[in-house]
Amino acid sequence: MDSMITAAALALAHGDPLGALSRVALRDDAPALALRGIAMAQLGDLARARQLVRRAARGFGTNEAVARARCLLAEAEIALAVRDLDACTALLADAQRTLDAHGDHANAAHARYLEIRRLLLTGRLIDAEQRLAALDPAGLPRALRAAHELTAAGIAMRRMRAHAARAALARADAHARAAGIAALGAEIEWAARLLDAPAARLVTPEGPRDVLLDEVERLMSSTALVVDGCLNAVHHLGTAIPLARRPVLFALVGTLAEAWPQDAARDTLILAAFRIRHPDETHRTRLRVEMGRLRTLLRGVAGVRATPRGFQLVPHDGHDVAVLVRPGDDDHASVLALLADGEAWSSSALALALGTSQRTIQRSLEALAGSGKIQAFGQGRARRWSMLPLPGFATTLLLPAALGVP
């Protein structure tokens, strides 16, 4: 490999895309195309970057399997950045298999971290956690060790473990400083800001108030019965009862928890669960059936007692009840939650991640854009949506590890 290609690869490894482009911008051979593509990705021109790495992969062909696999890995990370999740999955599988077979362990590990990030984006938290635990970052480049800690912090934040997330971010920052990559440090700084932003709203008799992740963690470890509107679950002393697939039951337990220690009227419960403002006896019968199901589900943590007016939630052992809801809770909160990572999403990727129709997502996106909460760029199938950027925030780093120089 000639000296200009080597110098460009080293510049990219140290987070200097402009330095890399100054060496290979006028060249069209396969190695130069690959490095130009990665540099353009780091500079934020993802469409151009994707074209370049695809041309590079074709230029390498089947005789240079490792170099071609590195291009597939670069394209996979670009696909992840633009939320083309289906393409990302296929590309990662091909790249990882080839890199492992040829002993390129650093880039194979990078492929595994990208797969874990994809799992996190699609809500498969348990799978992501298991795969991260199976990876040993010792011996990997500093940038990949920072990526490992960033991923650990992301999982900890989703698990509502603020202390673990802060410790992981501190380790990630140390690795990023040692690597000397400014964009990676900016990504870590962005994650740290999320820890200092409201994670939920705690509903109290005096009204709702915003709470940080640290307070949520303390609440989850207390003896209180917590009705969690962020994850649609009920928590008590380490026990979690998921209700994301039982929306009627979650609406009922949420209404009972907000009324606690008083009871909730039957008409109020019917409105919350069934969206019916003028109930009749059939609706009250249905309410009794659903309350029976809720009693069975909450057995061991709380009871549900009928009262002359309605129903009352009765925690076991006289523990308190706390209700958490999403900060700024509205009809489009799930879409905003995905866009909060600062990346650009397509409507099809959002629909896939949320398990709903693309038309429903498009209506939410149009409403959010109309209210000035998000922005769109591109047209047609290339249209992408993102949160409004923070002033002075660096472009999210793509491919923090060097592709490797033979």
Coordinates of C-alpha atoms in Angstrom, one line a residue:
M1 CA 0.0 0.0 0.0
D2 CA 1.5 3.4 -1.0
S3 CA 2.4 6.1 1.4
M4 CA -0.5 8.4 0.6
I5 CA -3.1 5.7 1.3
T6 CA -1.3 4.8 4.6
A7 CA -1.2 8.5 5.7
A8 CA -4.9 8.9 4.8
A9 CA -5.9 5.8 6.8
L10 CA -3.9 7.0 9.8
A11 CA -5.6 10.4 9.6
L12 CA -9.0 8.8 9.7
A13 CA -7.9 6.6 12.6
H14 CA -7.2 9.8 14.5
G15 CA -10.5 11.6 13.6
D16 CA -9.1 13.9 10.9
P17 CA -11.3 13.4 7.8
L18 CA -10.1 16.6 6.1
G19 CA -6.5 15.5 6.4
A20 CA -7.4 12.2 4.8
L21 CA -9.3 13.8 1.9
S22 CA -6.4 16.1 1.2
R23 CA -4.3 13.0 0.4
V24 CA -6.8 11.0 -1.6
A25 CA -9.5 13.4 -2.9
L26 CA -8.4 13.1 -6.6
R27 CA -7.9 9.4 -6.7
D28 CA -10.4 6.8 -7.9
D29 CA -8.6 3.5 -7.1
A30 CA -10.5 1.2 -4.7
P31 CA -8.4 2.0 -1.5
A32 CA -8.7 5.7 -2.1
L33 CA -12.5 5.4 -2.7
A34 CA -12.9 3.6 0.6
L35 CA -11.0 6.2 2.5
R36 CA -12.9 9.0 0.8
G37 CA -16.2 7.4 1.7
I38 CA -15.3 7.1 5.3
A39 CA -14.1 10.7 5.4
M40 CA -17.3 11.9 3.8
A41 CA -19.3 9.9 6.4
Q42 CA -17.4 11.5 9.2
L43 CA -18.1 14.9 7.7
G44 CA -21.9 14.1 7.5
D45 CA -22.4 13.6 3.7
L46 CA -23.9 10.2 4.2
A47 CA -25.4 9.8 0.7
R48 CA -22.1 10.5 -1.0
A49 CA -20.2 8.4 1.5
R50 CA -22.5 5.4 0.7
Q51 CA -21.8 5.7 -3.0
L52 CA -18.1 5.9 -2.5
V53 CA -17.8 2.8 -0.3
R54 CA -20.0 0.8 -2.6
R55 CA -17.7 1.7 -5.5
A56 CA -14.7 0.7 -3.4
A57 CA -16.3 -2.7 -2.6
R58 CA -16.8 -3.3 -6.3
G59 CA -13.3 -2.2 -7.1
F60 CA -11.8 -4.6 -4.6
G61 CA -13.8 -7.6 -5.9
T62 CA -13.7 -11.1 -4.5
N63 CA -9.9 -11.5 -4.6
E64 CA -9.4 -8.9 -1.8
A65 CA -11.9 -10.3 0.7
V66 CA -10.7 -8.4 3.7
A67 CA -10.7 -5.0 2.0
R68 CA -14.1 -5.7 0.6
A69 CA -15.4 -6.7 4.0
R70 CA -14.1 -3.5 5.5
C71 CA -16.1 -1.6 2.8
L72 CA -19.2 -3.6 3.7
L73 CA -18.6 -2.7 7.4
A74 CA -18.3 1.0 6.4
E75 CA -21.5 0.8 4.4
A76 CA -23.3 -1.0 7.3
E77 CA -22.4 1.9 9.7
I78 CA -23.7 4.4 7.2
A79 CA -26.9 2.4 6.8
L80 CA -27.2 2.4 10.6
A81 CA -26.7 6.2 10.7
V82 CA -29.5 6.8 8.2
R83 CA -31.6 4.1 9.9
D84 CA -31.7 1.7 6.9
L85 CA -32.0 -1.2 9.4
D86 CA -32.7 -4.0 7.0
A87 CA -29.7 -3.2 4.8
C88 CA -27.5 -2.8 7.9
T89 CA -28.3 -6.3 9.2
A90 CA -27.4 -8.0 6.0
L91 CA -24.2 -6.0 5.5
L92 CA -23.0 -6.6 9.1
A93 CA -23.5 -10.4 8.8
D94 CA -21.4 -10.6 5.7
A95 CA -18.7 -8.3 6.9
Q96 CA -18.3 -9.9 10.3
R97 CA -18.1 -13.4 8.9
T98 CA -15.3 -12.5 6.5
L99 CA -13.3 -10.4 9.0
D100 CA -13.4 -13.2 11.6
A101 CA -12.3 -15.7 9.1
H102 CA -9.3 -13.6 8.1
G103 CA -8.2 -12.6 11.6
D104 CA -9.2 -8.9 11.4
H105 CA -10.3 -9.0 15.0
A106 CA -10.6 -5.2 15.6
N107 CA -13.0 -4.6 12.7
A108 CA -14.9 -7.8 13.5
A109 CA -15.4 -6.4 17.0
H110 CA -16.5 -3.1 15.5
A111 CA -19.1 -5.0 13.5
R112 CA -20.4 -6.6 16.7
Y113 CA -20.7 -3.3 18.4
L114 CA -22.7 -2.0 15.4
E115 CA -25.0 -5.0 15.7
I116 CA -25.5 -4.2 19.4
R117 CA -26.4 -0.6 18.6
R118 CA -28.9 -1.9 16.0
L119 CA -30.5 -4.1 18.7
L120 CA -30.7 -1.1 21.0
L121 CA -32.4 1.0 18.4
T122 CA -35.1 -1.7 17.8
G123 CA -35.8 -2.1 21.5
R124 CA -34.1 -5.6 21.9
L125 CA -32.5 -4.6 25.2
I126 CA -31.9 -8.1 26.6
D127 CA -30.2 -9.3 23.4
A128 CA -28.0 -6.2 23.3
E129 CA -27.0 -6.7 27.0
Q130 CA -26.1 -10.3 26.5
R131 CA -24.0 -9.7 23.4
L132 CA -22.2 -6.8 25.1
A133 CA -21.4 -9.0 28.1
A134 CA -19.8 -11.6 25.8
L135 CA -17.3 -9.0 24.4
D136 CA -14.0 -8.3 26.0
P137 CA -12.7 -4.9 25.0
A138 CA -9.2 -5.5 26.4
G139 CA -6.6 -5.3 23.6
L140 CA -8.9 -3.4 21.2
P141 CA -8.0 0.1 20.0
R142 CA -8.9 2.9 22.3
A143 CA -11.7 4.2 20.1
L144 CA -13.4 0.8 20.2
R145 CA -13.0 0.6 24.0
A146 CA -14.8 3.9 24.2
A147 CA -17.5 2.6 21.9
H148 CA -17.9 -0.4 24.3
E149 CA -18.3 1.9 27.3
L150 CA -20.7 4.1 25.3
T151 CA -22.9 1.1 24.5
A152 CA -22.7 0.0 28.2
A153 CA -23.9 3.5 29.2
G154 CA -26.7 3.4 26.7
I155 CA -27.9 0.1 28.2
A156 CA -27.6 1.4 31.7
M157 CA -29.6 4.4 30.9
R158 CA -32.4 2.3 29.4
R159 CA -32.3 0.1 32.5
M160 CA -32.6 3.3 34.6
R161 CA -29.2 2.8 36.3
A162 CA -27.8 6.3 36.4
H163 CA -24.7 5.5 38.6
A164 CA -23.6 2.7 36.2
A165 CA -24.2 5.0 33.2
R166 CA -22.1 7.8 34.6
A167 CA -19.3 5.4 35.5
A168 CA -19.3 3.9 31.9
L169 CA -19.3 7.4 30.4
A170 CA -16.3 8.4 32.6
R171 CA -14.4 5.3 31.2
A172 CA -15.5 6.2 27.7
D173 CA -14.2 9.7 28.1
A174 CA -10.8 8.5 29.3
H175 CA -10.5 6.2 26.2
A176 CA -11.6 8.9 23.8
R177 CA -9.1 11.3 25.3
A178 CA -6.3 8.7 24.9
A179 CA -7.5 8.1 21.3
G180 CA -7.4 11.9 20.6
I181 CA -10.6 11.8 18.5
A182 CA -12.6 15.0 19.1
A183 CA -15.8 13.7 17.5
L184 CA -15.9 10.7 19.7
G185 CA -15.5 13.0 22.7
A186 CA -18.4 15.1 21.5
E187 CA -20.6 12.0 21.2
I188 CA -19.7 11.1 24.8
E189 CA -20.5 14.7 25.9
W190 CA -23.9 14.4 24.2
A191 CA -24.6 11.2 26.1
A192 CA -23.6 12.9 29.4
R193 CA -26.1 15.7 28.6
L194 CA -28.9 13.2 28.4
L195 CA -28.1 12.1 31.9
D196 CA -28.6 15.7 33.1
A197 CA -31.9 16.1 31.2
P198 CA -35.3 15.1 32.7
A199 CA -35.8 11.4 32.4
A200 CA -39.5 11.3 33.5
R201 CA -42.2 13.1 35.3
L202 CA -43.2 12.1 38.8
V203 CA -47.0 12.5 39.4
T204 CA -47.6 13.8 42.9
P205 CA -50.6 15.3 44.7
E206 CA -49.2 18.7 44.2
G207 CA -48.8 18.1 40.4
P208 CA -46.3 16.5 38.1
R209 CA -42.6 17.4 38.4
D210 CA -39.6 16.5 36.2
V211 CA -37.1 14.1 37.7
L212 CA -33.6 13.1 36.6
L213 CA -32.5 9.5 36.0
D214 CA -30.7 9.4 39.4
E215 CA -34.0 10.1 41.2
V216 CA -35.8 7.5 39.1
E217 CA -33.1 4.9 40.0
R218 CA -33.6 5.7 43.7
L219 CA -37.3 5.4 43.4
M220 CA -37.0 2.0 41.7
S221 CA -34.7 0.7 44.5
S222 CA -37.1 1.9 47.2
T223 CA -40.1 0.0 48.7
A224 CA -42.6 2.0 46.7
L225 CA -44.9 0.4 44.1
V226 CA -43.9 2.3 40.9
V227 CA -46.3 2.5 38.0
D228 CA -43.9 3.3 35.2
G229 CA -45.5 5.1 32.2
C230 CA -42.1 5.3 30.4
L231 CA -41.7 1.5 30.0
N232 CA -45.4 0.6 30.7
A233 CA -44.6 -1.7 33.6
V234 CA -45.2 -2.0 37.4
H235 CA -42.1 -2.3 39.6
H236 CA -41.8 -3.3 43.2
L237 CA -38.7 -4.5 45.1
G238 CA -36.9 -5.7 42.1
T239 CA -40.0 -7.3 40.5
A240 CA -41.1 -6.0 37.2
I241 CA -44.5 -6.7 35.7
P242 CA -44.5 -5.7 32.0
L243 CA -47.7 -4.3 30.6
A244 CA -46.6 -3.0 27.3
R245 CA -48.7 -5.6 25.5
R246 CA -51.7 -5.1 27.9
P247 CA -52.7 -1.5 27.3
V248 CA -56.1 -1.8 28.9
L249 CA -54.7 -3.2 32.1
F250 CA -51.9 -0.6 32.2
A251 CA -54.4 2.2 31.7
L252 CA -56.4 0.9 34.7
V253 CA -53.5 0.5 37.0
G254 CA -52.2 3.9 36.0
T255 CA -55.6 5.5 36.8
L256 CA -55.8 3.6 40.2
A257 CA -52.2 4.7 41.0
E258 CA -52.9 8.4 40.3
A259 CA -56.0 8.3 42.5
W260 CA -54.2 6.5 45.4
P261 CA -54.7 6.5 48.4
Q262 CA -58.3 7.3 47.3
D263 CA -60.3 5.1 45.0
A264 CA -61.0 5.8 41.3
A265 CA -64.6 6.2 40.1
R266 CA -65.9 3.5 37.7
D267 CA -66.7 6.1 35.0
T268 CA -63.1 7.5 35.2
L269 CA -61.7 4.0 34.8
I270 CA -63.9 3.2 31.9
L271 CA -62.9 6.4 30.2
A272 CA -59.2 5.7 30.7
A273 CA -59.3 2.1 29.6
F274 CA -62.1 2.0 26.9
R275 CA -62.3 5.7 25.8
I276 CA -66.1 5.7 26.5
R277 CA -67.6 8.8 28.0
H278 CA -71.1 7.6 28.5
P279 CA -70.9 4.0 29.8
D280 CA -73.7 1.6 30.2
E281 CA -74.0 -1.7 32.2
T282 CA -72.1 -3.7 29.6
H283 CA -69.1 -1.4 30.0
R284 CA -69.3 -1.8 33.8
T285 CA -69.4 -5.6 33.4
R286 CA -66.3 -5.4 31.1
L287 CA -64.6 -3.3 33.7
R288 CA -65.2 -5.9 36.4
V289 CA -63.7 -8.6 34.1
E290 CA -60.6 -6.5 33.4
M291 CA -60.2 -5.7 37.1
G292 CA -60.2 -9.4 37.8
R293 CA -57.4 -9.9 35.3
L294 CA -55.5 -7.0 36.9
R295 CA -55.9 -8.5 40.4
T296 CA -54.4 -11.8 39.1
L297 CA -51.5 -9.9 37.4
L298 CA -50.6 -7.8 40.5
R299 CA -50.9 -10.7 42.9
G300 CA -47.9 -10.6 45.2
V301 CA -47.3 -6.8 45.0
A302 CA -50.7 -5.2 45.4
G303 CA -54.5 -5.8 45.6
V304 CA -57.4 -4.2 43.9
R305 CA -60.4 -3.6 46.2
A306 CA -63.9 -2.7 45.0
T307 CA -65.5 0.3 46.7
P308 CA -69.0 1.8 46.5
R309 CA -67.7 4.4 44.0
G310 CA -65.2 2.3 42.1
F311 CA -61.9 0.5 42.8
Q312 CA -58.9 1.2 45.0
L313 CA -55.3 0.1 44.6
V314 CA -54.0 -1.5 47.9
P315 CA -50.2 -2.1 48.0
H316 CA -49.0 -4.9 50.1
D317 CA -47.4 -4.0 53.5
G318 CA -48.7 -0.5 53.2
H319 CA -46.0 0.7 50.8
D320 CA -46.3 4.0 48.9
V321 CA -47.4 4.3 45.3
A322 CA -45.5 6.4 42.7
V323 CA -46.5 7.2 39.1
L324 CA -43.9 8.0 36.4
V325 CA -44.9 9.4 33.0
R326 CA -42.8 10.4 30.1
P327 CA -41.4 14.0 30.2
G328 CA -43.6 16.2 28.0
D329 CA -45.9 13.2 27.5
D330 CA -48.0 13.5 24.3
D331 CA -49.4 11.5 21.5
H332 CA -46.0 11.4 19.7
A333 CA -43.7 10.7 22.6
S334 CA -42.5 7.3 21.2
V335 CA -41.4 9.0 18.0
L336 CA -39.6 11.7 19.9
A337 CA -37.9 9.2 22.0
L338 CA -36.3 7.5 19.0
L339 CA -35.4 10.9 17.4
A340 CA -33.7 12.0 20.6
D341 CA -30.5 10.2 19.7
G342 CA -29.7 13.0 17.3
E343 CA -29.5 10.8 14.2
A344 CA -31.6 11.0 11.0
W345 CA -34.4 8.5 10.7
S346 CA -36.6 7.5 7.7
S347 CA -40.3 7.0 8.3
S348 CA -40.0 3.4 7.3
A349 CA -37.2 2.8 9.9
L350 CA -39.3 4.5 12.6
A351 CA -42.3 2.3 11.7
L352 CA -40.1 -0.8 11.9
A353 CA -38.7 0.2 15.3
L354 CA -42.1 1.1 16.8
G355 CA -44.0 -1.8 15.2
T356 CA -46.7 0.4 13.6
S357 CA -47.7 1.4 10.2
Q358 CA -45.6 3.8 8.1
R359 CA -48.7 6.1 7.5
T360 CA -49.2 6.4 11.3
I361 CA -45.6 7.4 11.6
Q362 CA -45.8 9.9 8.8
R363 CA -48.8 11.6 10.4
S364 CA -46.9 11.9 13.7
L365 CA -43.8 13.3 11.9
E366 CA -45.9 15.9 10.1
A367 CA -47.5 17.0 13.3
L368 CA -44.2 17.3 15.1
A369 CA -42.6 19.2 12.2
G370 CA -45.6 21.6 12.2
S371 CA -45.1 22.3 15.9
G372 CA -41.3 23.0 15.3
K373 CA -40.1 20.0 17.4
I374 CA -38.3 18.2 14.5
Q375 CA -36.9 18.9 11.1
A376 CA -36.9 17.1 7.8
F377 CA -34.4 17.0 4.9
G378 CA -34.4 15.2 1.5
Q379 CA -37.3 14.3 -0.7
G380 CA -39.2 11.1 -1.4
R381 CA -37.6 7.8 -0.3
A382 CA -34.5 9.8 0.7
R383 CA -36.4 12.0 3.2
R384 CA -35.0 11.8 6.7
W385 CA -36.2 13.3 10.1
S386 CA -34.2 14.4 13.1
M387 CA -34.4 16.5 16.2
L388 CA -33.3 20.2 15.9
P389 CA -29.5 20.2 16.4
L390 CA -27.9 21.7 19.5
P391 CA -25.7 24.7 18.8
G392 CA -22.0 23.7 18.6
F393 CA -22.6 20.0 18.7
A394 CA -20.2 18.0 16.7
T395 CA -21.2 15.6 14.0
T396 CA -21.8 12.1 15.4
L397 CA -18.7 10.0 14.7
L398 CA -18.9 7.2 12.2
L399 CA -16.3 4.4 12.1
P400 CA -14.3 5.5 15.1
A401 CA -11.9 2.6 14.6
A402 CA -9.5 2.6 11.6
L403 CA -10.4 0.1 8.9
G404 CA -6.8 -1.1 9.3
V405 CA -3.8 -0.7 7.2
P406 CA -2.2 -3.9 5.8

